[in-house]
Short mmCIF file of C-alpha atoms in Angstrom, two decimals:
data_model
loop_
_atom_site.label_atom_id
_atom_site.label_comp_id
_atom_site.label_asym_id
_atom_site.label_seq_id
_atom_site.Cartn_x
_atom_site.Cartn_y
_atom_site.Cartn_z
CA UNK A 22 -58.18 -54.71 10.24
CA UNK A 23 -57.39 -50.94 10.48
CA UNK A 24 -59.35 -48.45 12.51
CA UNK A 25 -61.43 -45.97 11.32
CA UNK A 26 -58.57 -43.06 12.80
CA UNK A 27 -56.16 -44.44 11.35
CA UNK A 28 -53.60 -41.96 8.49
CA UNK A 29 -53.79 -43.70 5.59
CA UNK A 30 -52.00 -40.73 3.59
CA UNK A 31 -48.67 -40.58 6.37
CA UNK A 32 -46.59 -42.55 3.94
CA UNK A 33 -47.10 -40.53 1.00
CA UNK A 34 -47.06 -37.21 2.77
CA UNK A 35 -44.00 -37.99 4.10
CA UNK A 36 -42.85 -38.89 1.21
CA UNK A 37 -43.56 -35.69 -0.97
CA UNK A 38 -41.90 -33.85 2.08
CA UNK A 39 -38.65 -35.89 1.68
CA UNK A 40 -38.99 -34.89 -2.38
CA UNK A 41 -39.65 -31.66 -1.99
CA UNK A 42 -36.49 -31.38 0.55
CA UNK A 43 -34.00 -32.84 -1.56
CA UNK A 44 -35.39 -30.92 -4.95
CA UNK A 45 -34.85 -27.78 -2.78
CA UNK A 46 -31.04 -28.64 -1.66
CA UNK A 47 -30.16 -29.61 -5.01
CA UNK A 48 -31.44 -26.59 -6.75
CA UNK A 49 -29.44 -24.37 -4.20
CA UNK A 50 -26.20 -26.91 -4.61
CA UNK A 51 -26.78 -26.17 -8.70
CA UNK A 52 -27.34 -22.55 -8.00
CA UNK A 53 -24.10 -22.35 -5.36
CA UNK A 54 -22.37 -24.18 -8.10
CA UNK A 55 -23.41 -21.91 -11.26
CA UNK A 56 -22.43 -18.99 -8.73
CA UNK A 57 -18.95 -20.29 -8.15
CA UNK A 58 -18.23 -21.39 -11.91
CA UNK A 59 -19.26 -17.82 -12.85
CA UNK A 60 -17.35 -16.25 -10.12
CA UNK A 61 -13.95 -17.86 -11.27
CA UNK A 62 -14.87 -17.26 -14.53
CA UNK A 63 -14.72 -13.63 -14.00
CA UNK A 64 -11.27 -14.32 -11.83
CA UNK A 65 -10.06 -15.83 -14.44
CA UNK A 66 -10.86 -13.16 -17.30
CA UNK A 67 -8.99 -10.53 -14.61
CA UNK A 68 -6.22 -12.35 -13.96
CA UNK A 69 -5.27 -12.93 -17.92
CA UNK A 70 -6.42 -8.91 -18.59
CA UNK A 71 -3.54 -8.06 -15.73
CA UNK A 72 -1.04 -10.77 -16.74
CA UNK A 73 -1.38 -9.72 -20.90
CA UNK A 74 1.02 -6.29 -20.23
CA UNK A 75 3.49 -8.33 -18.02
CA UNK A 76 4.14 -11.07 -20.74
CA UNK A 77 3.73 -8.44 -23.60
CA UNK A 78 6.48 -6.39 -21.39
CA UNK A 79 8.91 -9.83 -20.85
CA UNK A 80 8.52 -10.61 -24.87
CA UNK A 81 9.45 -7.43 -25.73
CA UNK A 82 12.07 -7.24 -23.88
CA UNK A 83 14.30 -9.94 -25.74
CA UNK A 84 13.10 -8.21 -29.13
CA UNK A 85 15.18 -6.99 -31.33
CA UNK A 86 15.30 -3.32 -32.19
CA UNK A 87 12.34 -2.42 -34.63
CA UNK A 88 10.03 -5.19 -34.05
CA UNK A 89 8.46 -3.94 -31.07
CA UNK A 90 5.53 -2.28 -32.57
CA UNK A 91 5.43 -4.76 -35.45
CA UNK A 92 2.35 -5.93 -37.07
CA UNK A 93 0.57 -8.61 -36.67
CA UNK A 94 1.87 -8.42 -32.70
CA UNK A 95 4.57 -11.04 -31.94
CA UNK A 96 4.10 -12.42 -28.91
CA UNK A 97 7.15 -15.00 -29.17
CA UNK A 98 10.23 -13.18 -30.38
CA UNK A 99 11.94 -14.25 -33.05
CA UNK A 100 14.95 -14.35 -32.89
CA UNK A 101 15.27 -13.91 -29.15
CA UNK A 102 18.06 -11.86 -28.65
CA UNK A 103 19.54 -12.16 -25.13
CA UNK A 104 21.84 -9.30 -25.10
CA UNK A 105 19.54 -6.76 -24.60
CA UNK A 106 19.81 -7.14 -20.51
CA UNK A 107 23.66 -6.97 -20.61
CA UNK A 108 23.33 -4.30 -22.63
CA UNK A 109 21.15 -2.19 -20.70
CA UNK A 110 23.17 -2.69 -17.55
CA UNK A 111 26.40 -1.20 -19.48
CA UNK A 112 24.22 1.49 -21.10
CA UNK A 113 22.97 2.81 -17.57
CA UNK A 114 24.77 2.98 -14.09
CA UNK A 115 21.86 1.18 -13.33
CA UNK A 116 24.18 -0.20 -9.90
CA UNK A 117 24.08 3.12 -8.80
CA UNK A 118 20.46 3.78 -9.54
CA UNK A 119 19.39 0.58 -7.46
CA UNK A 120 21.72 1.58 -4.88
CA UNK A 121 21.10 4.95 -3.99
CA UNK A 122 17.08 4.17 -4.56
CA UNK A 123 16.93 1.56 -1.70
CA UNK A 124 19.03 4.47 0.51
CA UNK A 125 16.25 6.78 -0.47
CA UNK A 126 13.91 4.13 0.90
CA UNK A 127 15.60 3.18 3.37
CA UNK A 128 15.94 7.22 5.24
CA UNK A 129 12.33 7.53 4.67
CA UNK A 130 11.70 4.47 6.48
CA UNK A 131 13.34 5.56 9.15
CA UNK A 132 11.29 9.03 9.01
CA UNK A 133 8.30 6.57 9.47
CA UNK A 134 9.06 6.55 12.87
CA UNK A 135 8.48 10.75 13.03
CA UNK A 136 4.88 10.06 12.41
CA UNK A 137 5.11 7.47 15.48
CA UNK A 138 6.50 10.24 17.91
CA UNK A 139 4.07 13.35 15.88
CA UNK A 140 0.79 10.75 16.19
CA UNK A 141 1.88 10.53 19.80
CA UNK A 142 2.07 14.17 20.28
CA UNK A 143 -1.07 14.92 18.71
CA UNK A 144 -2.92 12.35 20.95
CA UNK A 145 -1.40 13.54 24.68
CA UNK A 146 -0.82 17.43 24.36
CA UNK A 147 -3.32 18.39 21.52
CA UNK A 148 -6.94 18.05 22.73
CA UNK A 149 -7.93 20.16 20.14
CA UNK A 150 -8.03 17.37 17.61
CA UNK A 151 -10.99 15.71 19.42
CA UNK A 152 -13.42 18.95 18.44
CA UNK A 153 -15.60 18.14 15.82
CA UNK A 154 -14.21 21.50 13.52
CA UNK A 155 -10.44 21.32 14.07
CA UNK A 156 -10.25 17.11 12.83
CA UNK A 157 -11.95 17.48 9.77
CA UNK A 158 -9.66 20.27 8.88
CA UNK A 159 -6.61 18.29 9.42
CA UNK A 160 -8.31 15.42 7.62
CA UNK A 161 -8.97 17.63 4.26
CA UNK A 162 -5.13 18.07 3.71
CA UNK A 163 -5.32 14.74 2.70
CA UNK A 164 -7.08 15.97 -0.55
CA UNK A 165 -4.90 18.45 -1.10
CA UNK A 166 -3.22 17.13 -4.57
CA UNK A 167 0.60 16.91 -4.70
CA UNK A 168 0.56 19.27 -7.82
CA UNK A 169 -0.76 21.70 -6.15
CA UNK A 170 2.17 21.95 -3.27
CA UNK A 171 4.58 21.25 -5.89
CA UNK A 172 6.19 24.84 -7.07
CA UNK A 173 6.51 26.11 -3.37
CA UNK A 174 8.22 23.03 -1.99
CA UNK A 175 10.60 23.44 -4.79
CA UNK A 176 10.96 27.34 -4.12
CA UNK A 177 11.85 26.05 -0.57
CA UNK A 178 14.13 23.87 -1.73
CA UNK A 179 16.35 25.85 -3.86
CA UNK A 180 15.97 28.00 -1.04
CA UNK A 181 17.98 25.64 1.26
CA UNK A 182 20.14 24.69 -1.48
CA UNK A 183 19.25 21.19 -1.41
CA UNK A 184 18.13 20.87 -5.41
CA UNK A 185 20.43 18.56 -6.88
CA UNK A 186 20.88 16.19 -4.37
CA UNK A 187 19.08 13.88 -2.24
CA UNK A 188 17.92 15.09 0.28
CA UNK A 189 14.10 16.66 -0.77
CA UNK A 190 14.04 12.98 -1.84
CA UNK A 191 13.60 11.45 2.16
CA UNK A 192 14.08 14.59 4.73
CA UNK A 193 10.17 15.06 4.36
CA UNK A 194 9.91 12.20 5.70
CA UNK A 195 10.87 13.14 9.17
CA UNK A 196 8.21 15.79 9.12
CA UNK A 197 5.66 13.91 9.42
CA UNK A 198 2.43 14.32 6.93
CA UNK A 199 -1.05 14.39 7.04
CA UNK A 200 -1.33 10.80 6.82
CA UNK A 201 0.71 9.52 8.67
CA UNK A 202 0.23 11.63 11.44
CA UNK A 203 -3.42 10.44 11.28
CA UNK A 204 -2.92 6.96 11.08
CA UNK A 205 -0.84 6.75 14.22
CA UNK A 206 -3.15 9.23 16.13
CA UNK A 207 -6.13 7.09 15.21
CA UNK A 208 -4.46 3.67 16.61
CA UNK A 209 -2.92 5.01 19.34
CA UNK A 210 -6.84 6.34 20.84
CA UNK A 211 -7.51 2.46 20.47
CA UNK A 212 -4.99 1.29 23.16
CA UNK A 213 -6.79 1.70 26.94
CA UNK A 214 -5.98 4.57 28.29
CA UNK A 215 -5.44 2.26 31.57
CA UNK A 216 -2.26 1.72 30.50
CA UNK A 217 -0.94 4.49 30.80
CA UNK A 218 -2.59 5.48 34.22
CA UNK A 219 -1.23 2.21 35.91
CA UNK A 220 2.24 2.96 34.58
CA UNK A 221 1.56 6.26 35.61
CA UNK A 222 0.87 4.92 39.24
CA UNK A 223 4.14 3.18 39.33
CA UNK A 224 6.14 6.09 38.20
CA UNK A 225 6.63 6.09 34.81
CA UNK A 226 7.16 9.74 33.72
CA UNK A 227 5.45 10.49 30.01
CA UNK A 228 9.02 9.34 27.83
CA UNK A 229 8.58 6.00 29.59
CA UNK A 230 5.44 5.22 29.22
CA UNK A 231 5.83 6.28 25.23
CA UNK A 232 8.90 4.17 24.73
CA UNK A 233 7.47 0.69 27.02
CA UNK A 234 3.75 1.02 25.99
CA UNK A 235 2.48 2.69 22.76
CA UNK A 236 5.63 1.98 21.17
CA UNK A 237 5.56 -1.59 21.56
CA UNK A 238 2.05 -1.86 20.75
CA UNK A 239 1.94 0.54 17.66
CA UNK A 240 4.48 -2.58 15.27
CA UNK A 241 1.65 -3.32 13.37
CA UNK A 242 0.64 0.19 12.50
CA UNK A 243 4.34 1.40 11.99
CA UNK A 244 4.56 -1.80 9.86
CA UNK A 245 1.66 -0.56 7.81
CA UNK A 246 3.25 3.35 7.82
CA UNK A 247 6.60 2.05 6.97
CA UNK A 248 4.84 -0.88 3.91
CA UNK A 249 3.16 2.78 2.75
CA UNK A 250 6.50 4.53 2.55
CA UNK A 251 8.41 2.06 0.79
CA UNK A 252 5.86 1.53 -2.31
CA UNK A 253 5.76 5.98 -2.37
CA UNK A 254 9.75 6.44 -2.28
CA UNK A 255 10.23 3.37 -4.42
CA UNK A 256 7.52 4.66 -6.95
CA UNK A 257 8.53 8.06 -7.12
CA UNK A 258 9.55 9.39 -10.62
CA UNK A 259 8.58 12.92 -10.73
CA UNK A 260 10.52 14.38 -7.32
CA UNK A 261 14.09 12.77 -8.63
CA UNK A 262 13.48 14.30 -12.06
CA UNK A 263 12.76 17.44 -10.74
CA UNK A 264 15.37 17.64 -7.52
CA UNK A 265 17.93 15.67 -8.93
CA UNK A 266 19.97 17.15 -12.11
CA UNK A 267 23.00 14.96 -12.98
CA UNK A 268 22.52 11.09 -14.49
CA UNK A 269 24.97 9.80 -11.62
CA UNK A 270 22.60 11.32 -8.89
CA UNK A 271 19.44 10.24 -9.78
CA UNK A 272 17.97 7.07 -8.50
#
């Protein structure tokens, strides 16, 4: 016989917990899972509204002359005509073009490593950039829009006699800009100064201490700089149009 004190209502209760538990994880599994279906959904819709122009680009490439801006659109050409891409090497010195682009990218790759040496310069002899008035100032040339430098580097140029050939095409590039300047300088104030002191303490003049420290340690931002100058020389269209005159010159 039970006792007066006894919970009759334990089993139950416990019970309606236990429900109540699993009806809560499996609304937030269904809710996770509407989230994710939605969320690929939306991938998905991206990725064919980028890939459309790349296959509309590869069909029309095999086209025939005339039938590109046929209509109804044909995304399968018909007939495919697979002497367009010998063609277009023979039409263009395109040989040359690829060749003299990838020396183009490959000088201004090695000007990448100006904005090493400049973002060193700027962090040991110019204290000035740590005031609040002077950094923002070097910051805002970074808004400054290419157009609007345009006509006076050109008037420079012509001045130096180097329109027409190659060379406003990846010299700049051992000036040192804004940005990369900037990007160096700000990675270089995140390496311990302690570094330096100790190598400092063992007699390491300021070249050595460059060259065996910061230089070593500043790969991964040079590999950004250098990733950076490779897609701008490689996608630049305007400066060989303008610098460079003669078909056989231009990249």
């Amino acid at each position: 016989m039970l006792s007066s004190d006894t919970p009759t209502t334990a089993v139950p209760a416990e019970a309606a917990v236990v429900q109540s538990t699993a009806r809560g994880w499996q609304s937030r599994r269904t809710r996770r899972r509407v989230g994710a279906w939605t969320s690929h959904a939306l991938l998905l819709v991206g990725a064919v509204v980028m890939v459309i122009p790349f296959v509309w680009m590869v069909s029309t490439s095999f086209k025939a002359a005339g039938k590109t801006f046929v209509y109804p659109p044909q995304w399968i050409p018909d007939p495919f005509v697979w002497q367009n891409y010998p063609d277009m090497w023979t039409a263009l010195p395109f040989n040359h073009f690829l060749r003299q682009q990838h020396q183009d990218c490959v000088a201004g790759h090695v000007g990448a490593v100006a904005h090493l040496f400049h973002g060193w310069l700027h962090l040991r002899r110019s204290c000035a950039f740590r005031r609040p008035r002077l950094l923002p100032r070097f910051i805002a040339t970074l808004m400054v829009p290419y157009q609007v430098t345009l006509i006076p580097t050109f008037i420079l140029f012509s001045k130096l006699g180097w329109v027409g050939t190659h060379l406003p095409l990846w010299v700049p590039a051992f000036w040192g800009g804004a940005f990369g300047t900037f990007l160096m300088r700000q990675f270089f104030m995140t390496i311990p100064i302690d570094l330096a002191e100790s190598a400092r303490m063992d007699g390491a003049n300021i070249g050595r201490i460059f060259r065996h420290i910061y230089v070593p340690l500043a790969k991964p931002a040079l590999a950004t700089l250098a990733i950076f100058t490779f897609m701008w020389s490689w996608n630049d269209l305007l400066n060989p149009l303008i610098y460079v005159h003669e078909l056989t010159g231009s990249p």
